[in-house]
Short mmCIF file of C-alpha atoms and ligand atoms in Angstrom, two decimals:
data_model
loop_
_atom_site.label_atom_id
_atom_site.label_comp_id
_atom_site.label_asym_id
_atom_site.label_seq_id
_atom_site.Cartn_x
_atom_site.Cartn_y
_atom_site.Cartn_z
CA MET A 1 -37.57 -17.03 9.68
CA VAL A 2 -37.10 -18.99 12.91
CA ARG A 3 -34.99 -17.21 15.45
CA SER A 4 -35.05 -17.40 19.19
CA THR A 5 -35.20 -13.68 19.63
CA SER A 6 -36.64 -13.81 23.13
CA ILE A 7 -33.78 -15.99 24.40
CA LEU A 8 -31.26 -13.84 22.70
CA ALA A 9 -32.89 -10.65 24.09
CA PHE A 10 -32.73 -12.21 27.56
CA LEU A 11 -29.06 -13.12 27.02
CA LEU A 12 -28.32 -9.57 25.87
CA ILE A 13 -29.96 -8.17 28.96
CA LEU A 14 -27.94 -10.65 31.14
CA ILE A 15 -24.66 -9.58 29.36
CA ALA A 16 -25.58 -5.85 29.59
CA GLY A 17 -26.33 -6.39 33.27
CA CYS A 18 -22.97 -8.05 33.84
CA THR A 19 -20.94 -5.31 32.26
CA SER A 20 -22.69 -2.61 34.08
CA THR A 21 -21.87 -4.31 37.44
CA HIS A 22 -18.18 -4.36 36.28
CA GLU A 23 -16.45 -1.04 36.09
CA ARG A 24 -17.02 0.24 32.52
CA THR A 25 -13.27 0.36 32.03
CA ILE A 26 -13.38 -3.24 30.60
CA SER A 27 -14.44 -2.69 26.97
CA SER A 28 -16.78 -5.05 25.32
CA GLY A 29 -15.61 -8.53 24.63
CA TRP A 30 -16.22 -10.81 21.77
CA THR A 31 -19.08 -12.54 23.56
CA GLU A 32 -21.05 -9.34 23.49
CA ILE A 33 -20.24 -8.67 19.86
CA ASP A 34 -21.12 -12.29 18.95
CA ALA A 35 -24.47 -11.97 20.58
CA ILE A 36 -25.26 -8.85 18.42
CA PHE A 37 -24.13 -10.53 15.22
CA GLN A 38 -26.18 -13.59 16.13
CA ASN A 39 -29.23 -11.49 16.66
CA LYS A 40 -29.02 -9.20 13.58
CA CYS A 41 -26.40 -10.43 11.14
CA THR A 42 -25.91 -14.26 10.93
CA SER A 43 -29.14 -14.96 9.30
CA CYS A 44 -27.37 -13.83 6.14
CA HIS A 45 -23.69 -13.89 7.15
CA ALA A 46 -23.06 -17.43 8.11
CA GLY A 47 -22.22 -20.71 6.23
CA GLU A 48 -21.51 -21.48 2.75
CA GLN A 49 -24.02 -19.05 1.32
CA ALA A 50 -22.96 -16.01 3.48
CA ALA A 51 -23.67 -12.77 1.75
CA GLU A 52 -20.50 -11.53 0.00
CA GLY A 53 -18.69 -14.45 1.58
CA LEU A 54 -18.56 -12.62 4.90
CA ARG A 55 -19.22 -14.97 7.87
CA LEU A 56 -19.97 -13.26 11.20
CA ASP A 57 -20.57 -16.55 13.10
CA SER A 58 -17.18 -16.76 14.72
CA TRP A 59 -14.19 -14.44 15.50
CA GLN A 60 -11.87 -16.40 13.21
CA ASN A 61 -14.42 -16.18 10.25
CA LEU A 62 -14.94 -12.48 10.82
CA PHE A 63 -11.25 -11.99 10.21
CA GLU A 64 -11.21 -14.10 7.10
CA GLY A 65 -13.08 -11.14 5.66
CA SER A 66 -15.49 -11.22 2.72
CA ASP A 67 -14.79 -12.20 -0.90
CA HIS A 68 -13.38 -8.70 -1.36
CA GLY A 69 -11.62 -7.76 1.72
CA GLU A 70 -11.72 -7.00 5.37
CA ALA A 71 -14.89 -5.98 7.33
CA VAL A 72 -13.11 -4.90 10.44
CA ILE A 73 -9.67 -3.28 10.82
CA ALA A 74 -8.42 -3.71 14.46
CA TYR A 75 -7.92 -0.42 16.37
CA ASP A 76 -9.74 1.56 13.73
CA SER A 77 -13.52 1.49 13.82
CA GLU A 78 -13.63 4.61 11.73
CA ASN A 79 -12.23 2.95 8.71
CA SER A 80 -13.84 -0.41 9.33
CA LEU A 81 -16.32 -1.29 6.55
CA LEU A 82 -18.68 -2.90 9.06
CA ILE A 83 -19.07 0.28 11.02
CA GLU A 84 -19.00 2.51 7.83
CA LEU A 85 -21.94 0.54 6.40
CA ALA A 86 -23.90 0.95 9.75
CA THR A 87 -23.10 4.82 9.94
CA LYS A 88 -22.45 6.24 6.45
CA TYR A 89 -23.92 4.01 3.78
CA THR A 90 -26.01 6.26 1.49
CA LYS A 91 -28.63 3.56 0.96
CA GLY A 92 -29.20 3.36 4.75
CA SER A 93 -27.77 1.88 7.88
CA HIS A 94 -26.94 -1.73 6.81
CA PRO A 95 -28.94 -4.04 6.76
CA SER A 96 -31.73 -1.67 6.86
CA GLU A 97 -31.62 -1.12 3.15
CA LEU A 98 -32.56 -4.69 2.79
CA GLY A 99 -35.55 -4.32 5.03
CA GLU A 100 -33.84 -5.83 8.03
CA GLU A 101 -33.34 -4.33 11.50
CA ALA A 102 -30.26 -1.93 11.69
CA LEU A 103 -27.87 -1.87 14.53
CA THR A 104 -28.87 0.46 17.40
CA ASP A 105 -26.59 3.48 18.28
CA GLU A 106 -25.68 1.55 21.44
CA GLU A 107 -24.71 -1.63 19.51
CA ILE A 108 -22.66 0.50 17.03
CA ARG A 109 -20.82 2.13 19.92
CA THR A 110 -20.29 -1.29 21.55
CA ILE A 111 -18.75 -2.73 18.45
CA SER A 112 -16.70 0.39 17.75
CA GLU A 113 -15.24 0.28 21.21
CA TRP A 114 -14.38 -3.29 20.91
CA ILE A 115 -12.69 -2.54 17.52
CA ASP A 116 -10.78 0.37 18.82
CA ALA A 117 -9.47 -1.87 21.77
CA GLY A 118 -7.93 -4.15 19.00
CA ALA A 119 -10.93 -6.35 18.26
CA PRO A 120 -9.81 -9.21 20.63
CA SER A 121 -11.12 -12.74 20.52
CA ALA A 122 -12.74 -14.30 23.63
CA ASP A 123 -9.25 -15.47 24.63
CA GLY A 124 -7.76 -11.93 24.14
CA ASP A 125 -5.99 -12.64 20.97
CA ILE A 126 -5.49 -9.59 18.60
CA PRO A 127 -6.15 -10.38 15.01
CA PHE A 128 -3.10 -10.33 12.61
CA SER A 129 -0.52 -9.93 15.35
CA ASN A 130 1.75 -12.80 14.27
CA PRO A 131 5.22 -11.21 13.92
CA ASP A 132 6.19 -13.58 10.97
CA ASP A 133 3.31 -12.81 8.73
CA PRO A 134 4.43 -10.76 5.60
CA ARG A 135 3.01 -7.37 5.19
CA LEU A 136 2.60 -4.82 2.48
CA TYR A 137 2.59 -1.12 3.30
CA VAL A 138 0.65 1.35 1.06
CA ALA A 139 1.09 5.09 1.29
CA ASN A 140 -2.21 6.90 0.82
CA GLN A 141 -0.83 10.20 -0.26
CA ALA A 142 -4.06 12.32 -0.14
CA ALA A 143 -5.33 10.84 3.11
CA GLY A 144 -2.32 11.08 5.35
CA MET A 145 -2.41 7.36 6.04
CA VAL A 146 -0.59 4.21 5.46
CA ALA A 147 -2.62 1.03 4.89
CA VAL A 148 -1.07 -2.21 6.20
CA ILE A 149 -2.13 -5.32 4.17
CA ASP A 150 -1.59 -8.92 5.29
CA ILE A 151 -0.04 -10.71 2.38
CA ASN A 152 -1.39 -14.09 3.41
CA THR A 153 -5.07 -13.00 3.16
CA ASN A 154 -4.60 -9.87 1.07
CA GLN A 155 -6.84 -7.60 3.23
CA VAL A 156 -6.14 -4.35 5.11
CA VAL A 157 -5.37 -5.27 8.71
CA ARG A 158 -4.20 -2.01 10.14
CA MET A 159 -4.40 1.76 9.20
CA VAL A 160 -1.65 4.06 10.38
CA ASN A 161 -3.16 7.53 10.63
CA LEU A 162 -0.39 10.14 10.50
CA MET A 163 -2.94 12.71 11.65
CA GLY A 164 -3.01 11.01 15.01
CA LEU A 165 0.76 11.26 15.21
CA GLY A 166 0.99 15.06 14.86
CA PHE A 167 1.04 15.36 11.08
CA ASN A 168 -1.65 16.99 9.02
CA GLU A 169 -3.69 15.58 6.19
CA PHE A 170 -1.31 17.42 3.68
CA SER A 171 1.73 15.72 4.89
CA MET A 172 1.59 13.36 1.76
CA PRO A 173 3.09 9.99 2.63
CA HIS A 174 4.69 8.84 -0.51
CA HIS A 175 6.90 5.71 -0.60
CA ILE A 176 7.82 2.97 1.84
CA ALA A 177 10.87 0.77 2.50
CA VAL A 178 10.77 -2.26 4.84
CA GLU A 179 13.55 -4.00 6.56
CA PRO A 180 14.17 -7.43 4.99
CA ASP A 181 13.16 -9.15 8.23
CA GLY A 182 9.95 -6.93 8.53
CA SER A 183 11.12 -5.40 11.92
CA PHE A 184 10.90 -1.81 10.87
CA TRP A 185 9.50 0.29 8.07
CA TYR A 186 10.15 3.83 6.73
CA VAL A 187 7.91 6.23 4.95
CA SER A 188 8.76 9.50 3.21
CA LEU A 189 6.30 12.55 3.80
CA ILE A 190 6.74 14.92 0.89
CA MET A 191 5.08 17.97 2.32
CA ALA A 192 6.03 17.35 6.04
CA ASP A 193 9.75 17.23 4.87
CA LYS A 194 10.30 14.07 7.00
CA ILE A 195 11.21 10.46 6.89
CA LEU A 196 9.59 8.39 9.66
CA LYS A 197 10.68 5.07 11.13
CA PHE A 198 8.04 2.71 12.57
CA THR A 199 8.25 -0.68 14.22
CA ARG A 200 6.34 -3.70 12.79
CA ASP A 201 3.72 -2.87 15.46
CA ASN A 202 3.29 0.56 13.74
CA GLU A 203 4.81 2.54 16.61
CA LEU A 204 6.65 5.70 15.50
CA VAL A 205 10.21 5.40 16.86
CA GLY A 206 12.29 7.80 14.88
CA GLN A 207 12.25 10.66 12.38
CA VAL A 208 14.62 12.88 10.34
CA GLU A 209 14.27 16.01 8.43
CA ALA A 210 14.62 15.78 4.64
CA THR A 211 13.53 18.35 2.06
CA ARG A 212 10.65 17.10 -0.19
CA PRO A 213 11.71 13.44 0.04
CA GLY A 214 10.25 11.11 -2.61
CA LEU A 215 11.45 7.49 -3.29
CA VAL A 216 13.26 5.69 -0.55
CA ALA A 217 15.61 2.71 -0.82
CA LEU A 218 17.37 0.45 1.70
CA ASP A 219 20.94 -0.59 1.45
CA PRO A 220 20.61 -4.42 1.77
CA VAL A 221 24.06 -4.80 3.35
CA GLY A 222 25.00 -1.50 5.17
CA PRO A 223 22.99 0.64 7.58
CA TRP A 224 21.81 3.21 5.03
CA LEU A 225 18.38 4.32 3.88
CA TYR A 226 18.59 6.60 0.82
CA ALA A 227 15.93 9.05 -0.30
CA GLY A 228 15.49 11.00 -3.55
CA ARG A 229 13.33 14.15 -4.09
CA SER A 230 9.66 14.23 -4.89
CA MET A 231 8.39 15.18 -8.43
CA MET A 232 6.19 17.78 -6.61
CA SER A 233 9.24 19.89 -5.96
CA VAL A 234 10.49 21.78 -9.08
CA SER A 235 13.82 22.87 -7.64
CA PRO A 236 14.75 20.64 -4.72
CA PRO A 237 18.32 20.40 -3.32
CA GLU A 238 20.71 18.80 -5.89
CA SER A 239 21.39 16.07 -3.40
CA ILE A 240 20.15 12.86 -2.03
CA VAL A 241 19.60 12.00 1.60
CA GLN A 242 21.56 9.33 3.37
CA ILE A 243 20.13 8.16 6.68
CA ASP A 244 21.78 5.89 9.22
CA ARG A 245 18.61 3.93 9.92
CA ASP A 246 19.82 2.59 13.34
CA LYS A 247 20.67 5.97 14.75
CA MET A 248 18.34 7.92 12.52
CA ASP A 249 21.09 10.49 11.67
CA VAL A 250 20.98 12.12 8.35
CA GLU A 251 23.42 13.52 5.79
CA GLU A 252 23.11 15.10 2.28
CA ILE A 253 25.14 13.70 -0.49
CA GLY A 254 25.65 16.38 -3.14
CA LEU A 255 25.28 15.17 -6.76
CA LEU A 256 25.42 18.24 -9.06
CA MET A 257 22.37 16.79 -10.70
CA GLN A 258 19.03 18.58 -10.99
CA ARG A 259 15.89 17.11 -9.43
CA PRO A 260 17.39 13.72 -8.35
CA HIS A 261 14.40 11.19 -8.18
CA ALA A 262 14.67 7.49 -9.22
CA LEU A 263 16.66 5.54 -6.79
CA ALA A 264 17.99 1.98 -6.26
CA VAL A 265 20.87 0.39 -4.26
CA SER A 266 22.94 -2.47 -5.69
CA ARG A 267 22.56 -5.96 -4.11
CA ASP A 268 25.93 -5.73 -2.47
CA GLY A 269 25.29 -2.28 -1.11
CA SER A 270 28.30 -0.70 -2.74
CA ALA A 271 26.51 1.48 -5.23
CA THR A 272 23.49 3.71 -5.23
CA TYR A 273 21.90 4.71 -8.69
CA ILE A 274 19.97 7.94 -8.97
CA SER A 275 18.51 9.62 -11.94
CA SER A 276 17.30 13.10 -12.65
CA LEU A 277 13.81 14.29 -13.63
CA ALA A 278 15.23 17.25 -15.57
CA GLN A 279 18.50 15.69 -17.13
CA ASN A 280 19.00 12.55 -19.04
CA ARG A 281 21.58 11.21 -16.67
CA VAL A 282 22.13 8.47 -14.15
CA ALA A 283 24.51 9.03 -11.25
CA THR A 284 26.25 6.11 -9.54
CA TYR A 285 27.29 7.01 -5.94
CA LYS A 286 29.84 4.74 -4.22
CA ASP A 287 29.44 5.05 -0.42
CA GLU A 288 32.98 3.70 0.35
CA THR A 289 34.90 6.39 -1.54
CA GLY A 290 32.26 8.98 -1.96
CA ASP A 291 32.78 8.94 -5.72
CA VAL A 292 30.00 9.85 -8.08
CA VAL A 293 30.13 8.70 -11.74
CA PHE A 294 27.60 10.15 -14.35
CA TYR A 295 26.21 8.28 -17.34
CA ASP A 296 24.30 10.21 -19.95
CA VAL A 297 21.40 8.59 -21.74
CA GLU A 298 20.74 10.07 -25.21
CA GLY A 299 17.60 11.97 -25.97
CA ASP A 300 16.63 15.36 -27.34
CA ARG A 301 14.12 16.08 -24.56
CA PRO A 302 13.96 14.90 -20.86
CA HIS A 303 13.00 11.26 -20.52
CA VAL A 304 11.81 12.00 -16.94
CA PHE A 305 12.99 8.80 -15.16
CA ILE A 306 10.49 7.69 -12.65
CA GLY A 307 11.73 4.53 -11.02
CA PHE A 308 14.49 1.83 -10.99
CA THR A 309 14.37 -1.86 -10.23
CA ILE A 310 17.45 -4.05 -9.89
CA SER A 311 17.33 -7.81 -10.94
CA PRO A 312 17.64 -10.39 -8.11
CA ASP A 313 21.15 -11.44 -9.41
CA GLY A 314 22.16 -7.84 -9.22
CA THR A 315 23.45 -7.53 -12.77
CA THR A 316 20.72 -5.62 -14.54
CA MET A 317 18.59 -2.55 -13.78
CA VAL A 318 15.47 -1.32 -15.43
CA GLY A 319 14.43 2.29 -15.37
CA THR A 320 11.12 3.69 -16.59
CA SER A 321 10.65 7.12 -18.27
CA GLU A 322 7.36 9.13 -17.90
CA VAL A 323 7.71 11.40 -20.93
CA THR A 324 9.36 9.29 -23.56
CA SER A 325 7.56 5.99 -22.22
CA ASN A 326 10.65 3.79 -22.37
CA ALA A 327 11.98 0.97 -20.13
CA PHE A 328 15.77 1.39 -20.25
CA VAL A 329 17.76 -1.72 -19.52
CA PHE A 330 21.16 -0.94 -17.77
CA ASP A 331 24.06 -3.28 -17.23
CA LEU A 332 25.51 -2.85 -13.82
CA THR A 333 28.48 -5.10 -14.15
CA ALA A 334 30.80 -3.15 -16.72
CA GLY A 335 32.86 -0.36 -15.39
CA ASP A 336 32.14 2.04 -12.44
CA GLY A 337 28.68 3.09 -13.26
CA VAL A 338 25.73 1.98 -15.44
CA THR A 339 25.76 1.10 -19.17
CA LEU A 340 22.59 1.35 -21.29
CA ILE A 341 22.20 -1.97 -23.22
CA ASP A 342 18.52 -1.82 -24.35
CA THR A 343 15.59 0.40 -24.71
CA ILE A 344 11.95 -0.99 -24.70
CA ARG A 345 9.14 1.13 -25.95
CA VAL A 346 6.14 0.75 -23.70
CA LEU A 347 2.76 2.36 -23.21
CA ARG A 348 2.62 5.90 -21.81
CA ALA A 349 3.93 6.97 -18.41
CA PRO A 350 5.40 3.77 -17.10
CA TRP A 351 5.68 4.14 -13.27
CA HIS A 352 7.28 2.14 -10.42
CA PRO A 353 8.94 -0.93 -11.91
CA ILE A 354 9.59 -4.21 -10.04
CA TYR A 355 11.49 -7.43 -11.01
CA SER A 356 9.85 -10.77 -10.27
CA ALA A 357 11.69 -13.04 -7.75
CA ASP A 358 13.04 -15.29 -10.48
CA GLY A 359 14.33 -12.33 -12.50
CA LYS A 360 12.32 -13.30 -15.60
CA TRP A 361 9.75 -10.42 -15.64
CA VAL A 362 9.49 -6.75 -14.81
CA TYR A 363 6.14 -5.29 -13.94
CA PHE A 364 4.91 -1.66 -13.84
CA GLY A 365 1.68 0.32 -14.11
CA ASN A 366 1.28 2.86 -16.98
CA ASN A 367 -0.03 5.84 -15.14
CA TRP A 368 -1.55 7.61 -18.21
CA THR A 369 -3.05 4.57 -20.03
CA ASN A 370 -4.35 2.54 -16.91
CA THR A 371 -2.63 -0.59 -17.88
CA ILE A 372 0.02 -2.82 -16.51
CA THR A 373 2.98 -3.81 -18.65
CA VAL A 374 4.73 -7.07 -18.11
CA LEU A 375 8.30 -7.23 -19.70
CA ASN A 376 9.94 -10.52 -20.53
CA MET A 377 13.58 -9.93 -19.47
CA GLU A 378 15.00 -12.83 -21.34
CA THR A 379 13.85 -11.50 -24.64
CA ARG A 380 13.56 -7.89 -23.49
CA GLU A 381 10.09 -7.48 -25.03
CA VAL A 382 6.70 -6.54 -23.83
CA ALA A 383 5.15 -9.99 -22.83
CA LYS A 384 1.70 -8.73 -21.86
CA VAL A 385 -0.31 -5.58 -21.38
CA ILE A 386 -2.88 -6.02 -18.64
CA GLU A 387 -6.12 -4.09 -18.68
CA GLY A 388 -8.94 -4.38 -16.19
CA TYR A 389 -11.26 -2.77 -13.80
CA GLY A 390 -9.54 -1.19 -10.82
CA LEU A 391 -6.71 0.18 -12.89
CA ALA A 392 -6.91 3.95 -12.34
CA GLN A 393 -3.63 5.85 -12.60
CA PRO A 394 -1.44 3.00 -11.45
CA HIS A 395 1.45 4.17 -9.35
CA GLY A 396 3.33 1.87 -6.97
CA SER A 397 4.55 -1.70 -7.21
CA ALA A 398 5.60 -4.41 -4.70
CA ALA A 399 6.08 -8.17 -4.52
CA SER A 400 4.98 -10.84 -2.04
CA PRO A 401 8.10 -12.44 -0.39
CA ASP A 402 7.31 -15.79 -2.02
CA GLY A 403 7.02 -14.24 -5.51
CA ARG A 404 3.41 -15.41 -5.85
CA TYR A 405 1.73 -11.98 -6.11
CA MET A 406 2.60 -8.63 -7.50
CA TYR A 407 0.84 -5.56 -6.21
CA ILE A 408 0.13 -2.40 -8.20
CA SER A 409 -1.39 0.62 -6.41
CA ASN A 410 -3.75 3.10 -8.06
CA ARG A 411 -4.37 6.66 -7.29
CA ASN A 412 -8.03 6.93 -8.65
CA LEU A 413 -7.95 10.70 -8.41
CA ALA A 414 -10.82 12.87 -9.29
CA MET A 415 -10.35 13.91 -12.90
CA PRO A 416 -11.84 16.98 -14.58
CA ASP A 417 -14.81 16.35 -16.98
CA GLY A 418 -13.67 15.30 -20.51
CA HIS A 419 -10.27 14.29 -19.28
CA SER A 420 -8.95 11.10 -21.03
CA LYS A 421 -8.58 9.33 -17.86
CA GLN A 422 -12.32 9.96 -16.93
CA ASP A 423 -13.35 6.51 -18.17
CA HIS A 424 -10.82 4.75 -15.81
CA VAL A 425 -12.38 5.56 -12.51
CA TYR A 426 -12.75 2.97 -9.84
CA HIS A 427 -16.13 3.17 -8.11
CA PRO A 428 -15.98 1.87 -4.55
CA ARG A 429 -18.28 -1.06 -3.87
CA TYR A 430 -20.36 0.90 -1.24
CA ASP A 431 -21.18 4.62 -1.58
CA LEU A 432 -20.29 6.11 1.84
CA GLY A 433 -20.70 9.70 0.75
CA ASP A 434 -16.97 10.58 1.12
CA ASN A 435 -15.19 7.68 -0.63
CA ALA A 436 -15.70 8.28 -4.33
CA HIS A 437 -11.95 8.50 -5.09
CA ILE A 438 -10.38 5.91 -2.74
CA GLY A 439 -7.34 4.30 -4.17
CA THR A 440 -6.89 0.59 -4.88
CA VAL A 441 -4.25 -2.09 -4.70
CA LEU A 442 -4.55 -4.73 -7.47
CA VAL A 443 -3.32 -8.19 -6.67
CA LEU A 444 -1.65 -9.91 -9.74
CA ASP A 445 -1.03 -13.64 -9.84
CA THR A 446 2.40 -14.06 -11.17
CA ARG A 447 1.62 -17.55 -12.59
CA THR A 448 -1.25 -16.29 -14.77
CA HIS A 449 -0.48 -12.55 -15.00
CA GLU A 450 -4.22 -12.00 -14.18
CA ILE A 451 -5.67 -9.49 -11.72
CA VAL A 452 -7.12 -11.68 -8.94
CA LYS A 453 -8.27 -9.11 -6.41
CA ILE A 454 -8.98 -5.44 -5.99
CA ILE A 455 -8.21 -4.20 -2.46
CA GLU A 456 -9.75 -0.79 -1.56
CA THR A 457 -7.56 1.64 0.49
CA GLU A 458 -7.85 5.38 1.18
CA GLU A 459 -7.21 8.34 -1.13
CA TYR A 460 -4.37 8.30 -3.68
CA ALA A 461 -2.59 4.98 -3.17
CA SER A 462 0.97 5.85 -4.21
CA GLY A 463 4.29 4.13 -3.29
CA MET A 464 4.37 0.73 -1.51
CA GLY A 465 6.87 -1.40 0.33
CA ALA A 466 7.06 -5.06 1.49
CA ALA A 467 9.58 -7.06 3.39
CA VAL A 468 11.39 -8.20 0.41
CA ASN A 469 14.23 -6.01 -1.03
CA ARG A 470 13.69 -5.67 -4.68
CA ASN A 471 13.33 -1.94 -5.02
C1 LIG B 1 -30.81 -9.77 4.91
C2 LIG B 1 -29.47 -10.29 4.84
C3 LIG B 1 -28.48 -9.49 5.56
C4 LIG B 1 -28.37 -9.20 6.90
C5 LIG B 1 -29.37 -9.44 8.02
C6 LIG B 1 -27.09 -8.53 7.09
N1 LIG B 1 -26.46 -8.44 5.87
FE1 LIG B 1 -24.61 -7.60 5.67
N2 LIG B 1 -24.81 -7.95 3.67
C7 LIG B 1 -25.82 -8.44 3.04
C8 LIG B 1 -25.71 -8.23 1.59
C9 LIG B 1 -26.74 -8.88 0.63
C10 LIG B 1 -24.55 -7.65 1.40
C11 LIG B 1 -24.00 -7.10 0.05
C12 LIG B 1 -24.26 -5.63 -0.03
C13 LIG B 1 -25.65 -5.18 -0.21
O1 LIG B 1 -26.44 -5.76 -1.06
O2 LIG B 1 -26.02 -4.16 0.30
C14 LIG B 1 -23.99 -7.43 2.75
C15 LIG B 1 -22.80 -6.80 2.91
C16 LIG B 1 -22.11 -6.61 4.26
C17 LIG B 1 -20.84 -6.20 4.39
C18 LIG B 1 -19.80 -5.83 3.37
C19 LIG B 1 -19.07 -7.00 2.92
C20 LIG B 1 -18.21 -6.84 1.64
O3 LIG B 1 -17.00 -6.86 1.90
O4 LIG B 1 -18.84 -6.52 0.62
C21 LIG B 1 -20.66 -6.11 5.81
C22 LIG B 1 -19.41 -5.61 6.51
C23 LIG B 1 -21.93 -6.49 6.38
N3 LIG B 1 -22.67 -6.85 5.46
C24 LIG B 1 -22.11 -6.56 7.72
C25 LIG B 1 -23.37 -6.96 8.27
C26 LIG B 1 -23.56 -6.77 9.69
C27 LIG B 1 -22.65 -6.28 10.73
C28 LIG B 1 -24.89 -7.21 9.88
C29 LIG B 1 -25.67 -7.19 11.13
C30 LIG B 1 -25.85 -5.97 11.72
C31 LIG B 1 -25.38 -7.53 8.54
N4 LIG B 1 -24.42 -7.43 7.62
C32 LIG B 1 -26.70 -8.01 8.31
C33 LIG B 1 -26.87 -9.10 3.63
C34 LIG B 1 -27.15 -9.06 5.00
#
């Protein structure tokens, strides 16, 4: 291998010399990082044949990521794969497991500091800071974190660590709602009894108290954010939470319904639909009058409604039921509340449902069978059952704003031996010692209904939100 090591070493000494004459307050720049990569990485990570498709030969190429996802998450060296492979890889500090020279501790520190300063380019640009780029937010319930995915490139571009904001690792972030223009996002924390408001730049700007909040839903017209109660609470208040999301004021709306859980707001904002985990009923709450109308769904045992999704034209709502494994189709146009018009049998434990942008399909993961169901909403039949690697207790769903992709999150929890779900475990691509049960987000191409990518996140990927209001 021809490599002008002596010149590079000389350059490195020069650069090291330069930085030490400056005050050490200026953190390392891309030029310094580039020199390290040129010295130890680009022999394999450059050009067409780059290992895993990861090119470390320019700042732009680094942030294109590999064939699988990101190598560096700006501001978070600890969760950046490039650093994890150098510090925690059980096969040895990469690339030493391939017989190549590993990064020195000093180099790892230099790269980490640069990442924690936002991983700026030579011109000072921070990656993925264009305010118009669509984002997907993924609650990582067992990690106290929210992963932020760039929808254009389908890679994790930021990690919001709630532990750094005064919450503990048991706060359980569960579900996320995003303003239609992407300006703010909201996350429910089941065990911290809170709902938090963040800016697009992931700055915490507001919070309210709410007992065991679960699903959240935005009023697309008015100022409200609604929250139901988590499944983890067996006797939560018989009310939902209504938040003025500008002022972050909170009120409780009493429902006289046990364990209110599934939640959706009508397209015109006039009605909120809520169902119970314990009773077979759907409540319709009208904000203008304060009226609540109940609709009872037949059944000799609790269906356990999990989630609702409303069609883009606002006329139809689909609700999933965990225990009886149905997709219930409700008409929203007749009368004051909902009317059941169809029941579709599906595989076990359908979870968060979501309509496609054109209203033709509804998607959801089946939490107990590790599959994704696609419903044809014109014929009201199961159009496809998707199986595949990465499906491990599917939970949340979201759509890209252009309708091109659907996202399904997966918990991938540790299962006791002999449990039926044991054969559906996702094994992370690199064993970092502590990451056996990281969750995933599967990317589904809506034109082919195929899984096109597996994005690795942190433990227990649960509810998701994107800047498109189709909850
Ligand atoms: C000898 C060739 C070689 C060198 C040198 C090398 N890598 Fe790699 N790299 C690989 C291969 C091959 C893989 C795939 C994983 C494996 O086989 O361990 C990989 C994987 C990676 C990944 C994970 C990409 C993904 O998403 O799967 C990162 C990040 C990475 N390398 C960073 C680096 C850095 C930083 C350096 C320099 C310090 C470096 N590599 C040097 C060959 C190399």
